[in-house]
Short mmCIF file of C-alpha atoms in Angstrom, two decimals:
data_model
loop_
_atom_site.label_atom_id
_atom_site.label_comp_id
_atom_site.label_asym_id
_atom_site.label_seq_id
_atom_site.Cartn_x
_atom_site.Cartn_y
_atom_site.Cartn_z
CA MET C 23 33.53 -98.80 74.01
CA LEU C 24 31.04 -101.70 72.82
CA PHE C 25 27.58 -100.19 71.79
CA SER C 26 28.93 -96.75 71.54
CA ASN C 27 27.30 -95.87 68.36
CA PRO C 28 23.65 -95.46 68.89
CA GLN C 29 23.12 -95.17 65.03
CA SER C 30 24.74 -98.95 64.77
CA ASN C 31 22.59 -100.48 67.44
CA SER C 32 19.37 -101.73 67.69
CA TRP C 33 16.62 -100.08 69.02
CA LEU C 34 16.25 -102.31 71.89
CA VAL C 35 20.40 -101.98 72.75
CA ASN C 36 19.58 -97.95 72.82
CA LYS C 37 16.61 -98.48 75.19
CA LEU C 38 19.00 -100.72 77.52
CA LEU C 39 21.33 -98.22 77.50
CA LYS C 40 19.26 -95.45 78.43
CA LEU C 41 18.36 -97.38 81.56
CA LYS C 42 22.19 -97.70 82.72
CA GLN C 43 21.82 -95.33 85.27
CA VAL C 44 18.71 -96.90 86.72
CA VAL C 45 20.22 -100.41 86.64
CA PHE C 46 23.93 -99.18 87.63
CA PRO C 47 23.13 -99.17 91.43
CA LEU C 48 21.82 -102.62 91.55
CA ILE C 49 24.52 -104.39 89.81
CA LYS C 50 27.59 -104.48 92.32
CA LEU C 51 31.00 -105.96 91.44
CA ARG C 52 32.57 -107.92 94.13
CA LEU C 53 36.15 -107.21 94.10
CA GLN C 54 38.50 -110.14 94.18
CA ASN C 55 41.77 -110.06 91.95
CA GLY C 56 40.40 -106.63 90.34
CA GLU C 57 41.22 -107.77 86.73
CA THR C 58 37.86 -107.46 85.31
CA ALA C 59 36.87 -104.49 87.57
CA ARG C 60 36.68 -101.61 85.57
CA PHE C 61 37.94 -98.51 87.48
CA TRP C 62 35.25 -96.11 85.74
CA SER C 63 32.46 -97.85 84.59
CA ASP C 64 31.90 -100.81 87.11
CA ASN C 65 29.96 -100.27 90.36
CA TRP C 66 32.71 -101.72 92.90
CA THR C 67 33.10 -99.13 95.39
CA PRO C 68 30.27 -97.63 98.02
CA PHE C 69 30.40 -94.40 96.02
CA GLY C 70 28.44 -95.51 93.01
CA ASP C 71 29.39 -94.04 89.76
CA LEU C 72 33.18 -92.59 90.06
CA HIS C 73 32.73 -90.48 87.10
CA THR C 74 30.17 -88.55 89.28
CA HIS C 75 31.81 -88.73 92.60
CA LEU C 76 35.27 -87.79 91.55
CA SER C 77 33.84 -85.39 88.90
CA GLY C 78 35.80 -87.25 86.29
CA THR C 79 33.27 -86.62 83.54
CA ASN C 80 35.80 -84.07 81.98
CA SER C 81 38.90 -85.16 83.75
CA ARG C 82 39.78 -88.53 84.28
CA LEU C 83 42.65 -87.54 86.68
CA GLY C 84 45.20 -89.27 84.90
CA ILE C 85 43.60 -92.82 84.89
CA PRO C 86 42.73 -94.32 81.65
CA LEU C 87 39.01 -95.08 80.77
CA HIS C 88 39.38 -98.37 80.26
CA ALA C 89 41.76 -99.10 83.23
CA THR C 90 40.91 -101.83 85.45
CA VAL C 91 41.48 -101.99 89.05
CA ALA C 92 44.18 -104.37 88.97
CA SER C 93 46.32 -102.29 86.65
CA LEU C 94 46.33 -99.49 89.58
CA TYR C 95 47.38 -101.99 92.14
CA ARG C 96 51.00 -103.09 92.30
CA ASN C 97 52.93 -104.79 94.84
CA GLY C 98 50.45 -104.12 97.40
CA THR C 99 50.10 -100.40 97.09
CA TRP C 100 47.74 -98.31 94.84
CA SER C 101 49.19 -96.36 92.21
CA LEU C 102 46.87 -93.14 92.08
CA PRO C 103 47.23 -89.49 91.68
CA PRO C 104 47.29 -87.46 94.59
CA ALA C 105 44.07 -86.40 96.15
CA ARG C 106 43.05 -82.96 94.81
CA SER C 107 39.28 -83.33 96.62
CA GLU C 108 37.41 -84.32 99.30
CA ALA C 109 35.89 -87.29 97.12
CA GLN C 110 39.34 -88.47 96.12
CA ILE C 111 40.20 -88.76 100.12
CA GLU C 112 37.20 -90.43 100.59
CA LEU C 113 37.91 -92.82 97.93
CA TYR C 114 41.78 -93.51 99.14
CA VAL C 115 40.46 -94.06 102.66
CA TYR C 116 38.38 -96.84 101.31
CA LEU C 117 41.03 -98.46 99.27
CA THR C 118 43.34 -98.85 102.10
CA THR C 119 40.49 -101.43 103.43
CA VAL C 120 40.76 -103.46 100.32
CA GLU C 121 43.31 -105.88 99.59
CA LEU C 122 43.36 -107.87 95.83
CA ASN C 123 43.47 -111.72 96.01
CA SER C 124 43.83 -114.76 93.61
CA SER C 125 39.78 -115.13 93.12
CA GLN C 126 37.88 -114.06 90.43
CA ASP C 127 35.46 -110.74 90.35
CA TYR C 128 32.12 -111.68 90.27
CA TYR C 129 28.76 -109.62 90.18
CA GLU C 130 25.80 -109.35 92.14
CA TRP C 131 22.11 -108.01 92.31
CA GLU C 132 21.72 -105.63 95.45
CA ILE C 133 18.38 -103.94 95.54
CA ASN C 134 18.43 -101.66 98.73
CA GLY C 135 21.15 -102.90 100.57
CA GLN C 136 19.94 -106.57 100.51
CA VAL C 137 21.94 -109.21 98.14
CA GLN C 138 19.67 -111.02 95.84
CA THR C 139 20.45 -114.64 95.43
CA THR C 140 17.75 -114.90 92.38
CA TYR C 141 16.28 -112.60 90.21
CA ARG C 142 12.96 -111.55 91.06
CA THR C 143 10.74 -109.19 88.62
CA GLY C 144 8.43 -108.40 91.30
CA ARG C 145 11.04 -107.15 93.67
CA LEU C 146 12.93 -105.07 90.90
CA TYR C 147 9.50 -103.50 90.19
CA ASP C 148 8.56 -102.68 93.65
CA TYR C 149 12.23 -100.81 93.62
CA LEU C 150 11.57 -99.10 90.59
CA CYS C 151 7.85 -97.80 91.48
CA ALA C 152 8.74 -97.26 95.10
CA LEU C 153 6.17 -99.12 97.48
CA LYS C 154 2.76 -97.37 97.60
CA PRO C 155 0.07 -98.02 100.03
CA ASP C 156 -2.70 -100.19 99.31
CA VAL C 157 -5.69 -98.95 97.54
CA VAL C 158 -9.09 -99.38 99.36
CA TRP C 159 -10.11 -101.90 96.80
CA TYR C 160 -7.28 -104.00 96.87
CA ASP C 161 -8.60 -107.17 98.71
CA ALA C 162 -11.92 -106.97 96.55
CA VAL C 163 -9.70 -107.62 93.62
CA TRP C 164 -6.53 -109.26 94.32
CA ILE C 165 -8.09 -112.10 96.08
CA SER C 166 -6.25 -115.41 97.09
CA ARG C 167 -6.87 -118.50 94.92
CA ALA C 168 -8.84 -116.14 92.71
CA ILE C 169 -9.58 -116.91 88.65
CA PRO C 170 -6.44 -114.68 87.48
CA ARG C 171 -8.37 -113.42 84.46
CA HIS C 172 -11.25 -112.60 86.36
CA SER C 173 -9.27 -110.36 88.88
CA PHE C 174 -7.44 -108.70 86.32
CA HIS C 175 -10.49 -107.67 84.61
CA THR C 176 -12.10 -106.67 87.53
CA TRP C 177 -9.17 -104.38 88.11
CA LEU C 178 -9.86 -102.90 84.36
CA VAL C 179 -13.46 -102.32 85.80
CA ILE C 180 -12.47 -100.59 88.81
CA GLN C 181 -9.99 -98.26 87.09
CA ASP C 182 -12.51 -97.56 84.38
CA ARG C 183 -10.22 -99.01 81.46
CA LEU C 184 -12.65 -100.89 79.84
CA PRO C 185 -13.35 -99.74 76.06
CA THR C 186 -17.02 -98.90 76.57
CA ARG C 187 -18.88 -97.39 74.22
CA ASP C 188 -18.90 -93.72 75.87
CA ARG C 189 -15.39 -93.98 76.41
CA LEU C 190 -14.76 -94.78 72.60
CA LEU C 191 -17.49 -92.11 71.98
CA LYS C 192 -14.81 -89.57 73.64
CA TRP C 193 -11.76 -90.83 71.59
CA GLY C 194 -13.34 -89.79 68.41
CA LEU C 195 -14.74 -93.29 67.41
CA GLN C 196 -18.18 -93.00 65.12
CA LEU C 197 -20.50 -95.50 66.72
CA GLU C 198 -23.61 -96.22 68.17
CA GLY C 199 -23.84 -95.08 71.92
CA ARG C 200 -26.56 -97.25 73.16
CA CYS C 201 -25.54 -100.43 75.77
CA LEU C 202 -25.18 -103.74 74.04
CA LEU C 203 -27.20 -105.40 76.67
CA CYS C 204 -30.16 -103.28 77.24
CA ASN C 205 -30.15 -101.47 73.74
CA SER C 206 -31.59 -98.40 75.90
CA ASN C 207 -29.42 -96.50 77.91
CA PRO C 208 -25.85 -95.14 76.78
CA GLU C 209 -23.07 -97.64 77.39
CA SER C 210 -20.60 -96.60 80.09
CA ARG C 211 -18.70 -98.57 83.10
CA ASP C 212 -21.46 -97.36 85.84
CA HIS C 213 -24.44 -98.39 83.48
CA LEU C 214 -22.98 -101.80 82.53
CA PHE C 215 -22.55 -102.71 86.52
CA PHE C 216 -25.18 -102.62 87.35
CA SER C 217 -27.72 -99.84 86.49
CA CYS C 218 -28.66 -101.88 83.17
CA ASN C 219 -31.46 -104.24 83.51
CA TYR C 220 -29.99 -106.98 82.09
CA SER C 221 -27.00 -107.00 84.24
CA TYR C 222 -28.98 -106.32 87.64
CA ASP C 223 -31.13 -109.20 86.81
CA LEU C 224 -27.72 -111.53 86.51
CA TRP C 225 -26.12 -109.80 89.70
CA ALA C 226 -29.64 -110.10 91.50
CA MET C 227 -29.54 -113.66 91.08
CA VAL C 228 -25.86 -114.22 92.34
CA ALA C 229 -26.65 -111.86 95.06
CA ARG C 230 -29.85 -114.13 96.24
CA ARG C 231 -27.36 -117.02 96.08
CA LEU C 232 -25.03 -115.04 98.41
CA GLN C 233 -27.37 -113.68 101.03
CA LEU C 234 -26.48 -110.52 99.66
CA VAL C 235 -28.65 -107.10 99.18
CA PRO C 236 -27.86 -106.27 95.04
CA TYR C 237 -27.40 -102.54 94.36
CA ARG C 238 -27.92 -100.99 91.25
CA HIS C 239 -25.01 -98.37 91.64
CA TRP C 240 -21.68 -98.65 91.10
CA PRO C 241 -19.80 -96.70 93.83
CA ILE C 242 -22.37 -98.38 96.44
CA THR C 243 -21.71 -101.94 95.13
CA ILE C 244 -17.45 -101.24 95.23
CA GLN C 245 -18.31 -100.04 99.01
CA GLN C 246 -20.38 -103.10 99.62
CA LEU C 247 -17.56 -105.63 98.60
CA ILE C 248 -14.89 -103.54 100.44
CA ALA C 249 -16.69 -103.91 103.66
CA LEU C 250 -17.82 -107.82 103.48
CA PRO C 251 -18.22 -109.17 106.94
CA PRO C 252 -16.49 -112.28 108.15
CA PRO C 253 -16.20 -115.34 107.86
CA ALA C 254 -13.42 -115.53 105.36
CA SER C 255 -15.02 -118.09 103.47
CA GLN C 256 -17.92 -116.31 102.53
CA ARG C 257 -16.16 -113.09 102.08
CA ILE C 258 -14.16 -114.98 99.28
CA LEU C 259 -16.95 -116.86 97.92
CA THR C 260 -18.80 -113.49 97.82
CA ARG C 261 -15.87 -111.53 96.13
CA LEU C 262 -15.30 -114.78 93.57
CA ALA C 263 -18.92 -114.41 92.50
CA TRP C 264 -18.88 -110.87 91.94
CA GLN C 265 -15.83 -110.87 90.15
CA ALA C 266 -17.12 -113.64 87.95
CA THR C 267 -20.52 -111.70 87.54
CA LEU C 268 -18.56 -108.71 86.04
CA TYR C 269 -16.62 -110.99 83.70
CA TRP C 270 -19.53 -112.52 82.18
CA LEU C 271 -21.07 -109.56 81.70
CA TRP C 272 -18.49 -108.22 79.50
CA THR C 273 -18.12 -111.34 77.75
CA GLU C 274 -21.68 -111.24 76.74
CA ARG C 275 -21.30 -107.84 75.70
CA ASN C 276 -18.48 -108.53 73.54
CA THR C 277 -20.08 -111.67 71.97
CA ARG C 278 -23.07 -109.54 70.93
CA LEU C 279 -20.78 -106.76 69.39
CA HIS C 280 -18.72 -109.20 67.58
CA THR C 281 -20.66 -112.56 66.58
CA GLN C 282 -24.41 -110.94 67.08
CA MET C 283 -25.21 -113.83 69.50
CA PHE C 284 -27.56 -113.13 71.99
CA ARG C 285 -27.89 -115.17 75.39
CA SER C 286 -30.34 -114.86 78.19
CA VAL C 287 -29.63 -113.91 81.66
CA ASP C 288 -30.68 -117.45 82.74
CA GLN C 289 -27.84 -118.95 80.15
CA ILE C 290 -25.36 -116.70 81.23
CA PHE C 291 -26.00 -117.72 85.24
CA LYS C 292 -25.48 -121.29 84.15
CA LEU C 293 -21.96 -120.91 82.74
CA LEU C 294 -21.08 -118.68 85.86
CA ASP C 295 -22.53 -121.39 88.07
CA ARG C 296 -20.59 -124.36 86.64
CA GLN C 297 -17.49 -122.07 86.59
CA LEU C 298 -17.67 -121.00 90.32
CA LYS C 299 -18.35 -124.46 90.75
CA ASN C 300 -15.20 -125.87 89.57
CA LYS C 301 -13.47 -123.38 91.16
CA LEU C 302 -14.63 -124.01 94.47
CA GLN C 303 -13.56 -127.57 94.06
CA SER C 304 -10.34 -126.80 93.22
CA PHE C 305 -9.80 -125.54 96.85
CA ARG C 306 -10.58 -129.20 98.22
CA ASP C 307 -6.89 -130.55 97.51
CA THR C 308 -5.42 -127.78 99.82
CA ASN C 309 -8.26 -126.71 102.00
CA PRO C 310 -11.18 -129.49 101.92
CA THR C 311 -13.13 -127.74 104.94
CA ARG C 312 -13.30 -124.66 103.10
CA SER C 313 -14.10 -125.78 100.10
CA SER C 314 -17.16 -127.72 101.36
CA ILE C 315 -18.17 -124.48 103.31
CA MET C 316 -18.24 -122.52 100.44
CA MET C 317 -19.94 -125.11 98.33
CA GLN C 318 -22.80 -125.27 100.70
CA SER C 319 -23.19 -121.65 100.99
CA TRP C 320 -23.33 -121.25 97.23
CA PHE C 321 -25.84 -124.02 96.59
CA ARG C 322 -27.83 -123.56 99.96
CA PHE C 323 -30.29 -121.21 98.07
CA GLY C 324 -29.74 -122.48 94.64
#
């Protein structure tokens, strides 16, 4: 069999072979002439892997390993050994409904009983990982028309997966543990957003534009962003600005770490303000009314 020797295969091929049992149910062979349909190794019946269904791991019931379905069908009848188990009877009953023709066999993707006309990574991911209920902070992170890197960064922040200094110290790295923004308190996710005086000053400037009460405590801030009231345009604007604040604070933190360059809160706010303005203007092509409302809201108290 092709790729049968693990030692001669590449690492990638061996990894794919290990996924065979996971992928097997998704690749359905649609039986036509049966000439390319392998009796034992293709997924051509409702019973899945016939080795398992017929207990054929140690005994192939007289059917060769590489036998095709067509090779077992002669003159309109099936040439198969007598049934000795309920599983064989089930297969033979199914075969009474099968008639081979002159068309070519073909494969289809089938996920949860639905044929897929195109391959979609997202749908396959949902199948493999199983659907789970949305987390409570989902709407605050994955915003429609958001800046992708901001949303991803926010997801990292909420999951507490940023390499903050408290985490690096836990990993055993020898380094200074103080916050790079205020240089006074230990650096952690909750400190950076927004217990730190520097970060809180920036968030307060942004919140003032949004007519929002700024909080220093991370859990309270998260609850605030989750429970934002209507209208939708103001809710989207607030979450966009909040994500931008998280992103620019982390950018400033890394800039200080790697280049020893320090910017004031006002300088960071100007960068954030310009980026947010450009993003709001990009809505104009698809939703000019919403774009205007959000722009007015952002600059009303500027």
